[in-house]
C-alpha positions as a LaTeX table, in Angstrom:
\begin{tabular}{lrrr}
\hline
Residue & $x$ (\AA) & $y$ (\AA) & $z$ (\AA) \\
\hline
Unk1 & 153.54 & 193.19 & 110.87 \\
Unk2 & 152.31 & 192.17 & 114.76 \\
Unk3 & 150.11 & 189.34 & 113.46 \\
Unk4 & 151.29 & 185.78 & 113.87 \\
Unk5 & 148.12 & 183.82 & 113.57 \\
Unk6 & 148.40 & 183.82 & 110.54 \\
Unk7 & 151.86 & 185.64 & 110.15 \\
Unk8 & 150.96 & 188.54 & 107.46 \\
Unk9 & 154.51 & 189.58 & 106.94 \\
Unk10 & 155.80 & 186.04 & 106.15 \\
Unk11 & 152.47 & 184.98 & 104.27 \\
Unk12 & 152.98 & 188.39 & 101.94 \\
Unk13 & 149.43 & 189.27 & 102.79 \\
Unk14 & 148.14 & 192.62 & 100.82 \\
Unk15 & 148.35 & 195.36 & 103.21 \\
Unk16 & 144.68 & 196.14 & 101.87 \\
Unk17 & 143.25 & 195.11 & 104.87 \\
Unk18 & 139.63 & 195.33 & 104.08 \\
Unk19 & 139.92 & 192.42 & 101.68 \\
Unk20 & 139.86 & 190.46 & 105.04 \\
Unk21 & 138.74 & 192.84 & 107.97 \\
Unk22 & 136.54 & 194.93 & 108.32 \\
Unk23 & 136.08 & 198.37 & 110.43 \\
Unk24 & 133.35 & 196.84 & 112.83 \\
Unk25 & 135.99 & 194.05 & 114.03 \\
Unk26 & 139.29 & 192.89 & 113.54 \\
Unk27 & 139.37 & 189.28 & 114.56 \\
Unk28 & 138.40 & 186.79 & 112.86 \\
Unk29 & 138.66 & 188.39 & 109.76 \\
Unk30 & 135.17 & 188.51 & 108.59 \\
Unk31 & 135.82 & 189.14 & 105.15 \\
Unk32 & 137.87 & 186.21 & 104.62 \\
Unk33 & 136.18 & 183.26 & 103.24 \\
Unk34 & 138.51 & 180.20 & 103.91 \\
Unk35 & 136.04 & 177.92 & 101.65 \\
Unk36 & 137.14 & 179.90 & 98.59 \\
Unk37 & 140.47 & 178.03 & 98.70 \\
Unk38 & 139.47 & 174.96 & 100.76 \\
Unk39 & 136.26 & 173.96 & 102.56 \\
Unk40 & 136.60 & 173.86 & 106.57 \\
Unk41 & 133.88 & 171.20 & 106.70 \\
Unk42 & 133.10 & 168.00 & 108.79 \\
Unk43 & 136.43 & 167.62 & 111.25 \\
Unk44 & 138.31 & 170.43 & 109.18 \\
Unk45 & 135.57 & 172.85 & 110.83 \\
Unk46 & 137.19 & 172.41 & 114.31 \\
Unk47 & 140.67 & 173.92 & 113.16 \\
Unk48 & 138.86 & 177.00 & 111.09 \\
Unk49 & 140.13 & 179.76 & 113.71 \\
Unk50 & 143.32 & 177.97 & 114.08 \\
Unk51 & 145.66 & 178.82 & 110.87 \\
Unk52 & 149.11 & 177.62 & 112.27 \\
Unk53 & 146.97 & 174.13 & 112.66 \\
Unk54 & 147.47 & 173.84 & 109.10 \\
Unk55 & 149.98 & 176.49 & 107.95 \\
Unk56 & 152.66 & 176.10 & 110.33 \\
Unk57 & 155.04 & 176.24 & 107.39 \\
Unk58 & 153.39 & 179.07 & 106.02 \\
Unk59 & 150.80 & 180.02 & 103.30 \\
Unk60 & 152.51 & 179.45 & 100.37 \\
Unk61 & 151.53 & 176.09 & 98.68 \\
Unk62 & 149.62 & 174.85 & 101.44 \\
Unk63 & 148.34 & 171.24 & 100.25 \\
Unk64 & 144.78 & 170.75 & 99.38 \\
Unk65 & 144.75 & 167.34 & 98.91 \\
Unk66 & 144.06 & 164.25 & 101.29 \\
Unk67 & 147.40 & 162.66 & 101.54 \\
Unk68 & 149.13 & 166.18 & 101.43 \\
Unk69 & 148.30 & 166.41 & 105.36 \\
Unk70 & 147.19 & 162.89 & 105.95 \\
Unk71 & 149.72 & 160.71 & 104.46 \\
Unk72 & 151.42 & 159.85 & 108.18 \\
Unk73 & 147.87 & 158.42 & 108.87 \\
Unk74 & 147.61 & 156.22 & 105.89 \\
Unk75 & 150.89 & 155.20 & 106.41 \\
Unk76 & 150.18 & 154.16 & 110.19 \\
Unk77 & 146.97 & 152.30 & 109.65 \\
Unk78 & 147.13 & 148.61 & 109.92 \\
Unk79 & 143.64 & 147.21 & 109.77 \\
Unk80 & 143.72 & 147.54 & 106.85 \\
Unk81 & 147.13 & 148.32 & 105.83 \\
Unk82 & 146.93 & 150.95 & 103.09 \\
Unk83 & 150.74 & 151.01 & 101.95 \\
Unk84 & 150.54 & 147.19 & 101.86 \\
Unk85 & 147.21 & 147.15 & 99.86 \\
Unk86 & 148.37 & 150.01 & 98.06 \\
Unk87 & 145.04 & 151.67 & 98.52 \\
Unk88 & 144.47 & 154.93 & 96.86 \\
Unk89 & 145.96 & 158.07 & 98.62 \\
Unk90 & 142.74 & 160.18 & 98.15 \\
Unk91 & 140.91 & 159.34 & 101.23 \\
Unk92 & 137.73 & 160.54 & 99.99 \\
Unk93 & 136.89 & 157.77 & 98.44 \\
Unk94 & 136.91 & 155.64 & 101.45 \\
Unk95 & 136.39 & 158.22 & 104.44 \\
Unk96 & 134.74 & 161.41 & 104.50 \\
Unk97 & 135.80 & 164.80 & 106.46 \\
Unk98 & 132.94 & 163.78 & 109.54 \\
Unk99 & 134.83 & 161.15 & 110.33 \\
Unk100 & 138.12 & 158.83 & 109.95 \\
Unk101 & 136.91 & 155.55 & 111.26 \\
Unk102 & 135.18 & 153.60 & 110.32 \\
Unk103 & 135.49 & 154.40 & 106.91 \\
Unk104 & 132.50 & 155.24 & 104.49 \\
Unk105 & 133.84 & 152.75 & 102.54 \\
Unk106 & 131.26 & 150.36 & 100.93 \\
Unk107 & 132.05 & 146.67 & 101.09 \\
Unk108 & 129.22 & 145.60 & 99.63 \\
Unk109 & 130.27 & 147.13 & 96.30 \\
Unk110 & 132.86 & 144.40 & 96.17 \\
Unk111 & 131.33 & 141.41 & 98.33 \\
Unk112 & 128.45 & 141.58 & 100.33 \\
Unk113 & 128.92 & 141.23 & 104.05 \\
Unk114 & 125.53 & 139.51 & 105.08 \\
Unk115 & 124.48 & 137.19 & 107.51 \\
Unk116 & 127.37 & 135.57 & 109.29 \\
Unk117 & 129.87 & 137.70 & 107.20 \\
Unk118 & 128.01 & 141.06 & 108.57 \\
Unk119 & 130.33 & 139.52 & 111.96 \\
Unk120 & 133.21 & 140.68 & 110.40 \\
Unk121 & 132.54 & 143.77 & 108.49 \\
Unk122 & 135.08 & 145.99 & 110.84 \\
Unk123 & 137.48 & 143.38 & 111.22 \\
Unk124 & 139.08 & 143.43 & 107.79 \\
Unk125 & 142.53 & 141.07 & 108.77 \\
Unk126 & 139.74 & 138.41 & 109.34 \\
Unk127 & 139.36 & 137.88 & 105.64 \\
Unk128 & 142.10 & 139.80 & 104.26 \\
Unk129 & 145.36 & 138.52 & 106.16 \\
Unk130 & 147.09 & 138.13 & 102.91 \\
Unk131 & 146.29 & 141.45 & 101.79 \\
Unk132 & 143.68 & 143.02 & 99.21 \\
Unk133 & 144.59 & 141.80 & 96.10 \\
Unk134 & 142.81 & 138.89 & 94.56 \\
Unk135 & 141.09 & 138.06 & 98.14 \\
Unk136 & 138.64 & 135.27 & 96.71 \\
Unk137 & 134.83 & 135.79 & 96.73 \\
Unk138 & 133.72 & 132.82 & 96.29 \\
Unk139 & 132.07 & 130.37 & 99.07 \\
Unk140 & 135.25 & 127.99 & 98.35 \\
Unk141 & 137.97 & 130.40 & 98.36 \\
Unk142 & 137.31 & 130.96 & 102.10 \\
Unk143 & 135.07 & 127.72 & 103.39 \\
Unk144 & 137.00 & 124.70 & 101.50 \\
Unk145 & 138.59 & 123.69 & 104.87 \\
Unk146 & 134.91 & 123.63 & 106.14 \\
Unk147 & 133.82 & 121.71 & 103.18 \\
Unk148 & 136.19 & 118.98 & 103.70 \\
Unk149 & 135.93 & 118.64 & 106.91 \\
Unk150 & 132.24 & 117.86 & 106.60 \\
Unk151 & 131.34 & 114.28 & 107.69 \\
Unk152 & 127.34 & 114.16 & 107.79 \\
Unk153 & 127.38 & 114.57 & 104.84 \\
Unk154 & 130.92 & 113.54 & 103.58 \\
Unk155 & 131.11 & 116.34 & 100.97 \\
Unk156 & 134.15 & 115.49 & 99.07 \\
Unk157 & 132.96 & 111.57 & 99.07 \\
Unk158 & 129.39 & 112.55 & 97.65 \\
Unk159 & 131.39 & 115.07 & 95.15 \\
Unk160 & 129.10 & 117.82 & 96.09 \\
Unk161 & 129.43 & 121.12 & 94.29 \\
Unk162 & 131.89 & 123.87 & 96.06 \\
Unk163 & 129.36 & 126.40 & 95.50 \\
Unk164 & 128.10 & 126.58 & 98.80 \\
Unk165 & 125.27 & 128.71 & 98.09 \\
Unk166 & 123.62 & 125.83 & 96.60 \\
Unk167 & 122.75 & 124.37 & 99.78 \\
Unk168 & 123.91 & 126.99 & 102.41 \\
Unk169 & 123.14 & 130.59 & 102.83 \\
Unk170 & 125.13 & 133.21 & 104.87 \\
Unk171 & 122.54 & 133.36 & 107.64 \\
Unk172 & 123.54 & 129.98 & 109.02 \\
Unk173 & 125.74 & 127.18 & 108.07 \\
Unk174 & 123.68 & 124.11 & 109.37 \\
Unk175 & 121.45 & 122.73 & 108.80 \\
Unk176 & 121.46 & 123.67 & 105.30 \\
Unk177 & 118.76 & 125.82 & 104.61 \\
Unk178 & 118.98 & 126.07 & 101.06 \\
Unk179 & 119.00 & 122.56 & 100.35 \\
Unk180 & 115.47 & 120.85 & 99.65 \\
Unk181 & 115.55 & 117.58 & 99.86 \\
Unk182 & 111.94 & 117.27 & 98.57 \\
Unk183 & 113.02 & 118.11 & 95.35 \\
Unk184 & 114.87 & 114.78 & 95.35 \\
Unk185 & 112.74 & 112.97 & 97.36 \\
Unk186 & 110.20 & 114.11 & 100.00 \\
Unk187 & 111.24 & 113.52 & 103.49 \\
Unk188 & 107.32 & 113.26 & 105.19 \\
Unk189 & 105.89 & 110.98 & 107.89 \\
Unk190 & 108.22 & 108.66 & 109.30 \\
Unk191 & 111.03 & 110.08 & 107.04 \\
Unk192 & 110.98 & 113.17 & 108.59 \\
Unk193 & 112.63 & 111.60 & 111.40 \\
Unk194 & 115.93 & 111.28 & 109.60 \\
Unk195 & 115.97 & 114.80 & 107.63 \\
Unk196 & 119.07 & 115.79 & 109.54 \\
Unk197 & 120.62 & 112.19 & 109.59 \\
Unk198 & 121.84 & 112.08 & 105.94 \\
Unk199 & 124.01 & 108.74 & 106.74 \\
Unk200 & 120.52 & 106.82 & 107.77 \\
Unk201 & 119.97 & 106.41 & 104.04 \\
Unk202 & 123.28 & 107.32 & 102.40 \\
Unk203 & 125.58 & 105.07 & 104.30 \\
Unk204 & 127.03 & 103.99 & 100.84 \\
Unk205 & 127.12 & 107.71 & 99.36 \\
Unk206 & 125.04 & 109.79 & 97.71 \\
Unk207 & 125.32 & 108.78 & 93.87 \\
Unk208 & 122.41 & 106.54 & 93.24 \\
Unk209 & 120.81 & 106.47 & 96.33 \\
Unk210 & 117.43 & 104.81 & 95.95 \\
Unk211 & 114.27 & 106.80 & 95.79 \\
Unk212 & 111.80 & 103.86 & 95.62 \\
Unk213 & 110.31 & 101.89 & 98.24 \\
Unk214 & 112.03 & 98.38 & 98.06 \\
Unk215 & 115.33 & 100.30 & 97.18 \\
Unk216 & 115.26 & 100.75 & 101.20 \\
Unk217 & 112.69 & 98.41 & 102.84 \\
Unk218 & 113.10 & 95.38 & 100.91 \\
Unk219 & 114.58 & 93.88 & 104.05 \\
Unk220 & 111.41 & 94.94 & 105.56 \\
Unk221 & 109.28 & 93.26 & 102.69 \\
Unk222 & 110.92 & 89.91 & 103.14 \\
Unk223 & 110.85 & 89.69 & 106.82 \\
Unk224 & 107.18 & 90.30 & 106.94 \\
Unk225 & 105.08 & 87.23 & 108.10 \\
Unk226 & 101.61 & 88.29 & 108.47 \\
Unk227 & 100.95 & 88.74 & 105.86 \\
Unk228 & 104.03 & 86.73 & 104.01 \\
Unk229 & 104.62 & 89.34 & 101.68 \\
Unk230 & 107.11 & 87.21 & 99.22 \\
Unk231 & 104.78 & 84.26 & 99.43 \\
Unk232 & 101.64 & 86.23 & 98.56 \\
Unk233 & 103.79 & 87.61 & 95.37 \\
Unk234 & 102.88 & 91.28 & 96.76 \\
Unk235 & 103.92 & 94.40 & 94.68 \\
Unk236 & 106.97 & 95.73 & 96.17 \\
Unk237 & 105.73 & 99.37 & 95.97 \\
Unk238 & 104.84 & 99.78 & 99.35 \\
Unk239 & 102.78 & 102.49 & 98.65 \\
Unk240 & 99.94 & 100.61 & 97.61 \\
Unk241 & 99.13 & 99.56 & 101.10 \\
Unk242 & 101.54 & 101.40 & 103.39 \\
Unk243 & 102.18 & 105.10 & 103.64 \\
Unk244 & 104.99 & 107.26 & 105.27 \\
Unk245 & 103.02 & 107.79 & 108.21 \\
Unk246 & 102.56 & 104.49 & 109.54 \\
Unk247 & 104.03 & 101.20 & 108.44 \\
Unk248 & 101.70 & 98.67 & 110.30 \\
Unk249 & 98.58 & 98.46 & 110.03 \\
Unk250 & 98.75 & 99.04 & 106.70 \\
Unk251 & 97.07 & 102.49 & 106.43 \\
Unk252 & 96.37 & 102.75 & 102.07 \\
Unk253 & 95.24 & 99.21 & 101.88 \\
Unk254 & 91.53 & 98.81 & 102.14 \\
Unk255 & 90.54 & 95.18 & 102.23 \\
Unk256 & 86.78 & 96.42 & 101.72 \\
Unk257 & 87.32 & 96.88 & 98.16 \\
Unk258 & 88.15 & 93.01 & 97.75 \\
Unk259 & 85.95 & 91.99 & 100.60 \\
Unk260 & 84.47 & 93.78 & 103.41 \\
Unk261 & 85.16 & 92.75 & 106.73 \\
Unk262 & 82.14 & 93.66 & 108.83 \\
Unk263 & 80.11 & 92.03 & 111.62 \\
Unk264 & 82.04 & 89.11 & 113.16 \\
Unk265 & 84.60 & 89.39 & 110.16 \\
Unk266 & 85.99 & 92.50 & 112.10 \\
Unk267 & 87.87 & 90.74 & 114.49 \\
Unk268 & 90.28 & 89.40 & 111.88 \\
Unk269 & 90.77 & 92.77 & 110.05 \\
Unk270 & 94.64 & 92.56 & 111.61 \\
Unk271 & 94.87 & 89.01 & 111.60 \\
Unk272 & 95.44 & 88.01 & 107.61 \\
Unk273 & 96.39 & 84.25 & 108.54 \\
Unk274 & 93.05 & 83.79 & 109.91 \\
Unk275 & 91.73 & 83.60 & 106.03 \\
Unk276 & 94.94 & 83.45 & 104.32 \\
Unk277 & 97.03 & 80.72 & 105.89 \\
Unk278 & 97.22 & 79.17 & 102.48 \\
Unk279 & 98.29 & 82.55 & 100.87 \\
Unk280 & 96.58 & 85.02 & 99.11 \\
Unk281 & 96.14 & 83.87 & 95.50 \\
Unk282 & 92.46 & 82.58 & 95.05 \\
Unk283 & 91.50 & 83.00 & 98.39 \\
Unk284 & 87.37 & 82.23 & 98.30 \\
Unk285 & 85.09 & 85.09 & 98.53 \\
Unk286 & 81.82 & 83.50 & 98.89 \\
Unk287 & 80.59 & 82.11 & 102.65 \\
Unk288 & 80.94 & 78.21 & 101.76 \\
Unk289 & 84.45 & 79.09 & 100.62 \\
Unk290 & 85.13 & 79.47 & 104.49 \\
Unk291 & 82.34 & 78.13 & 105.98 \\
Unk292 & 81.45 & 74.89 & 104.67 \\
Unk293 & 82.93 & 73.24 & 107.67 \\
Unk294 & 80.40 & 74.79 & 109.86 \\
Unk295 & 77.56 & 74.18 & 106.92 \\
Unk296 & 78.78 & 70.62 & 107.34 \\
Unk297 & 78.74 & 70.37 & 111.01 \\
Unk298 & 75.23 & 71.72 & 111.86 \\
Unk299 & 72.67 & 69.62 & 112.99 \\
Unk300 & 69.74 & 71.76 & 114.29 \\
Unk301 & 69.00 & 71.94 & 111.61 \\
Unk302 & 71.32 & 69.55 & 109.12 \\
Unk303 & 71.80 & 71.57 & 106.32 \\
Unk304 & 73.17 & 68.86 & 104.38 \\
Unk305 & 70.33 & 66.54 & 104.93 \\
Unk306 & 67.98 & 69.72 & 104.01 \\
Unk307 & 69.91 & 70.32 & 101.32 \\
Unk308 & 69.77 & 74.32 & 102.00 \\
Unk309 & 71.49 & 76.58 & 100.05 \\
Unk310 & 75.23 & 77.13 & 100.59 \\
Unk311 & 75.34 & 80.87 & 100.42 \\
Unk312 & 74.98 & 81.48 & 103.89 \\
Unk313 & 73.71 & 85.06 & 103.58 \\
Unk314 & 70.05 & 83.52 & 102.88 \\
Unk315 & 69.75 & 83.00 & 106.46 \\
Unk316 & 72.77 & 84.41 & 108.27 \\
Unk317 & 74.31 & 87.52 & 108.31 \\
Unk318 & 78.03 & 88.49 & 109.28 \\
Unk319 & 77.01 & 89.79 & 112.73 \\
Unk320 & 76.22 & 86.76 & 114.44 \\
Unk321 & 76.14 & 82.92 & 113.25 \\
Unk322 & 73.27 & 81.66 & 115.62 \\
Unk323 & 70.30 & 82.00 & 115.75 \\
Unk324 & 70.38 & 82.91 & 112.00 \\
Unk325 & 68.80 & 85.81 & 110.77 \\
Unk326 & 66.42 & 83.59 & 108.62 \\
Unk327 & 62.68 & 84.69 & 109.02 \\
Unk328 & 60.75 & 81.50 & 109.49 \\
Unk329 & 57.30 & 83.97 & 109.43 \\
Unk330 & 57.82 & 84.33 & 105.36 \\
Unk331 & 56.94 & 80.56 & 105.35 \\
Unk332 & 55.16 & 79.85 & 108.47 \\
Unk333 & 54.69 & 82.24 & 111.27 \\
Unk334 & 55.73 & 81.04 & 114.81 \\
Unk335 & 53.12 & 82.67 & 116.95 \\
Unk336 & 51.69 & 81.30 & 119.99 \\
Unk337 & 52.54 & 78.11 & 121.29 \\
Unk338 & 54.76 & 77.74 & 117.81 \\
Unk339 & 56.93 & 80.60 & 119.31 \\
Unk340 & 58.25 & 77.64 & 121.76 \\
Unk341 & 60.08 & 76.22 & 118.79 \\
Unk342 & 61.54 & 79.04 & 117.05 \\
Unk343 & 64.92 & 77.70 & 117.80 \\
Unk344 & 64.29 & 73.98 & 117.92 \\
Unk345 & 64.16 & 73.36 & 114.19 \\
Unk346 & 63.90 & 69.43 & 114.38 \\
Unk347 & 60.91 & 69.67 & 116.75 \\
Unk348 & 58.63 & 70.35 & 113.14 \\
Unk349 & 61.49 & 69.07 & 110.86 \\
Unk350 & 62.57 & 65.94 & 112.33 \\
Unk351 & 61.97 & 64.48 & 108.71 \\
Unk352 & 63.77 & 66.94 & 106.71 \\
Unk353 & 62.71 & 70.30 & 105.48 \\
Unk354 & 61.19 & 69.22 & 101.82 \\
Unk355 & 57.29 & 69.00 & 101.89 \\
Unk356 & 57.07 & 70.20 & 105.48 \\
Unk357 & 53.24 & 70.30 & 106.21 \\
Unk358 & 52.26 & 73.99 & 106.94 \\
Unk359 & 48.38 & 73.00 & 107.88 \\
Unk360 & 47.14 & 72.33 & 111.44 \\
Unk361 & 46.50 & 68.60 & 110.92 \\
Unk362 & 49.76 & 68.27 & 108.86 \\
Unk363 & 51.58 & 68.22 & 112.53 \\
Unk364 & 48.80 & 68.01 & 114.94 \\
Unk365 & 46.59 & 64.89 & 113.33 \\
Unk366 & 47.32 & 62.53 & 116.11 \\
Unk367 & 46.22 & 65.18 & 118.57 \\
Unk368 & 42.69 & 65.83 & 116.53 \\
Unk369 & 42.53 & 61.66 & 116.54 \\
Unk370 & 43.18 & 61.33 & 120.10 \\
Unk371 & 40.87 & 63.88 & 121.73 \\
Unk372 & 37.90 & 62.08 & 123.40 \\
Unk373 & 35.93 & 65.16 & 124.75 \\
Unk374 & 34.69 & 65.71 & 122.30 \\
Unk375 & 35.66 & 62.74 & 120.07 \\
Unk376 & 36.89 & 64.94 & 116.94 \\
Unk377 & 37.12 & 61.69 & 114.74 \\
Unk378 & 33.63 & 60.55 & 115.65 \\
Unk379 & 32.25 & 63.66 & 115.33 \\
Unk380 & 33.83 & 64.54 & 111.60 \\
Unk381 & 35.19 & 67.75 & 113.08 \\
Unk382 & 36.92 & 69.84 & 110.56 \\
Unk383 & 40.90 & 69.41 & 110.42 \\
Unk384 & 41.12 & 72.94 & 110.14 \\
Unk385 & 42.08 & 73.24 & 114.04 \\
Unk386 & 41.73 & 77.03 & 113.71 \\
Unk387 & 38.11 & 76.97 & 113.42 \\
Unk388 & 38.07 & 75.94 & 117.13 \\
Unk389 & 41.62 & 76.58 & 118.82 \\
Unk390 & 43.86 & 79.29 & 118.41 \\
Unk391 & 47.87 & 79.22 & 118.68 \\
Unk392 & 48.27 & 80.73 & 122.14 \\
Unk393 & 46.51 & 77.68 & 123.58 \\
Unk394 & 44.88 & 74.22 & 122.86 \\
Unk395 & 42.48 & 73.59 & 125.72 \\
Unk396 & 39.85 & 74.84 & 126.20 \\
Unk397 & 39.37 & 75.38 & 122.57 \\
Unk398 & 38.41 & 78.95 & 121.19 \\
Unk399 & 34.99 & 77.21 & 120.15 \\
Unk400 & 32.03 & 79.80 & 121.49 \\
Unk401 & 29.55 & 76.97 & 122.48 \\
Unk402 & 27.80 & 79.80 & 124.57 \\
Unk403 & 27.68 & 82.35 & 121.95 \\
Unk404 & 26.83 & 80.33 & 118.79 \\
Unk405 & 24.47 & 77.60 & 120.50 \\
Unk406 & 23.63 & 77.24 & 123.94 \\
Unk407 & 25.38 & 78.84 & 127.25 \\
Unk408 & 27.14 & 75.75 & 128.92 \\
Unk409 & 30.23 & 77.98 & 130.58 \\
Unk410 & 27.60 & 80.53 & 131.91 \\
Unk411 & 24.34 & 80.74 & 133.17 \\
Unk412 & 22.46 & 77.77 & 135.10 \\
Unk413 & 24.08 & 75.01 & 133.50 \\
Unk414 & 27.80 & 76.26 & 134.27 \\
Unk415 & 29.29 & 73.17 & 136.22 \\
Unk416 & 26.42 & 71.22 & 135.63 \\
Unk417 & 28.06 & 69.06 & 132.99 \\
Unk418 & 31.24 & 67.14 & 132.91 \\
Unk419 & 31.46 & 65.75 & 129.44 \\
Unk420 & 30.02 & 66.72 & 126.05 \\
Unk421 & 28.37 & 63.51 & 125.85 \\
Unk422 & 26.09 & 64.40 & 128.77 \\
Unk423 & 24.14 & 66.31 & 126.03 \\
Unk424 & 25.24 & 64.98 & 122.85 \\
Unk425 & 24.18 & 61.38 & 122.84 \\
Unk426 & 25.63 & 60.65 & 119.17 \\
Unk427 & 29.20 & 61.11 & 119.19 \\
Unk428 & 29.28 & 60.88 & 115.56 \\
Unk429 & 26.91 & 63.57 & 115.25 \\
Unk430 & 26.76 & 66.62 & 117.46 \\
Unk431 & 23.82 & 68.43 & 116.11 \\
Unk432 & 21.94 & 65.25 & 117.91 \\
Unk433 & 21.32 & 66.61 & 121.76 \\
Unk434 & 19.17 & 65.80 & 124.50 \\
Unk435 & 17.88 & 67.93 & 127.27 \\
Unk436 & 16.17 & 65.47 & 129.57 \\
Unk437 & 18.93 & 62.98 & 130.49 \\
Unk438 & 20.12 & 65.14 & 133.36 \\
Unk439 & 18.63 & 66.64 & 136.83 \\
Unk440 & 14.65 & 66.44 & 137.02 \\
Unk441 & 14.11 & 65.96 & 133.47 \\
Unk442 & 14.82 & 62.35 & 133.14 \\
Unk443 & 11.53 & 61.93 & 135.46 \\
Unk444 & 8.87 & 62.43 & 132.78 \\
Unk445 & 5.97 & 62.83 & 135.20 \\
Unk446 & 7.80 & 65.57 & 137.14 \\
Unk447 & 8.36 & 67.40 & 133.80 \\
Unk448 & 4.70 & 67.05 & 132.75 \\
Unk449 & 3.47 & 68.29 & 136.06 \\
Unk450 & 5.75 & 71.43 & 135.82 \\
Unk451 & 4.25 & 72.11 & 132.60 \\
Unk452 & 0.72 & 71.23 & 132.92 \\
Unk453 & $-1.87$ & 73.52 & 131.22 \\
Unk454 & 1.02 & 75.10 & 129.24 \\
Unk455 & 0.46 & 75.03 & 125.51 \\
Unk456 & 2.54 & 73.51 & 123.25 \\
Unk457 & 4.34 & 71.30 & 125.77 \\
Unk458 & 5.99 & 68.20 & 124.75 \\
Unk459 & 8.33 & 65.88 & 126.68 \\
Unk460 & 11.11 & 65.25 & 124.01 \\
Unk461 & 14.67 & 65.32 & 124.17 \\
Unk462 & 14.81 & 68.82 & 122.61 \\
Unk463 & 11.39 & 70.32 & 122.86 \\
Unk464 & 13.09 & 72.17 & 126.10 \\
Unk465 & 15.36 & 74.04 & 123.91 \\
Unk466 & 12.27 & 75.19 & 122.26 \\
Unk467 & 11.01 & 77.59 & 125.16 \\
Unk468 & 14.46 & 77.82 & 127.09 \\
Unk469 & 16.96 & 78.72 & 124.69 \\
Unk470 & 18.99 & 80.26 & 127.24 \\
Unk471 & 18.50 & 77.59 & 129.59 \\
Unk472 & 16.87 & 79.78 & 132.26 \\
Unk473 & 13.35 & 78.69 & 133.67 \\
\hline
\end{tabular}
């Protein structure tokens, strides 16, 4: 009768105390299991020893539903307002007994709160200011004002779809992360600089925006003067010569496929007018096509008179014009003294280049005829000058008088004569010589005395040579 928490009399509990108590302890009642009636878990566990907290009005018909106790909380909730939203009063659908706020309601089962939307996960009013019934779940349902306010690009004028997810994602609004311009037109090279500046290419809207080079760059094509694309009738497909990384110089155009610009031609590779002043159609690709004025103006040698071929590459190369790469040695070697005229064509070709002599006498016959010591003409020397001379020097000759006949440049006769005629008295025949025209030999008596008693001695012009072939006593 004295128990008040709970009041056993009012609660009309049975008087068989052993149903709830045991003899070891009276309170709390160890045999009574509240979970048999209502589980005290989560936040409810805090009142498991405070019966009045839930049973202030007695134990008969104590409510066992959420709303039975928590309807005041339901009615008092403003974020969200459960009454206006007509949420169910079965609190367990959104809350659990461990905590009241935030609820265990999974918003993703209705609309995922990802990316930027995650910021309002606990701010229901942000999206549900007008209630929870028929809340829009499309991009445009909330973001149409953003769609309408966009100017770069203007979504309304461009008639872009209002399904924002086609171009944007929830992580960020700008720049549009899902829109891939490359699926329409790749923005690479110099075009990459305008990838965030839509107006640069779409100032007139987005419908039928050109996707060809000339569609945007025709003014550049028309304005170019070096070379003049219009006059040259170049194709308007700019990519044939240019790429998107740079406009000038044209990166894709390879002049070498038409005419290699090497050697001296390399200096004009960026100066188209130098060769194409008269246009690009039928531009000559032969040497004479451009260099005929040079051919005609040359005087050493005179190419016109010499009737040289106009294929300049036979004698010149593109690295240099003068001196030419012509190899004179393939016709006549310019060695020795001839090397001095290697760059003086007129010296040998004063009468032209046809039938220019290639023998010694062909050029040096005047020298042959003018020679007096010895007189080559009288002596009937051969006109093949190389038998006695070489190209390194003309005089003295390379004729070996000492080794082949008689020492006059060495031995006792060195310096004892002045001209060939001292010994060779017949200028028409050098096989004729005399030994007795000089020093003591011109006195027969003295010579006879010197050779007295010597067998075979004769006083004749050539008898000395028989005993003195080397000129010694």
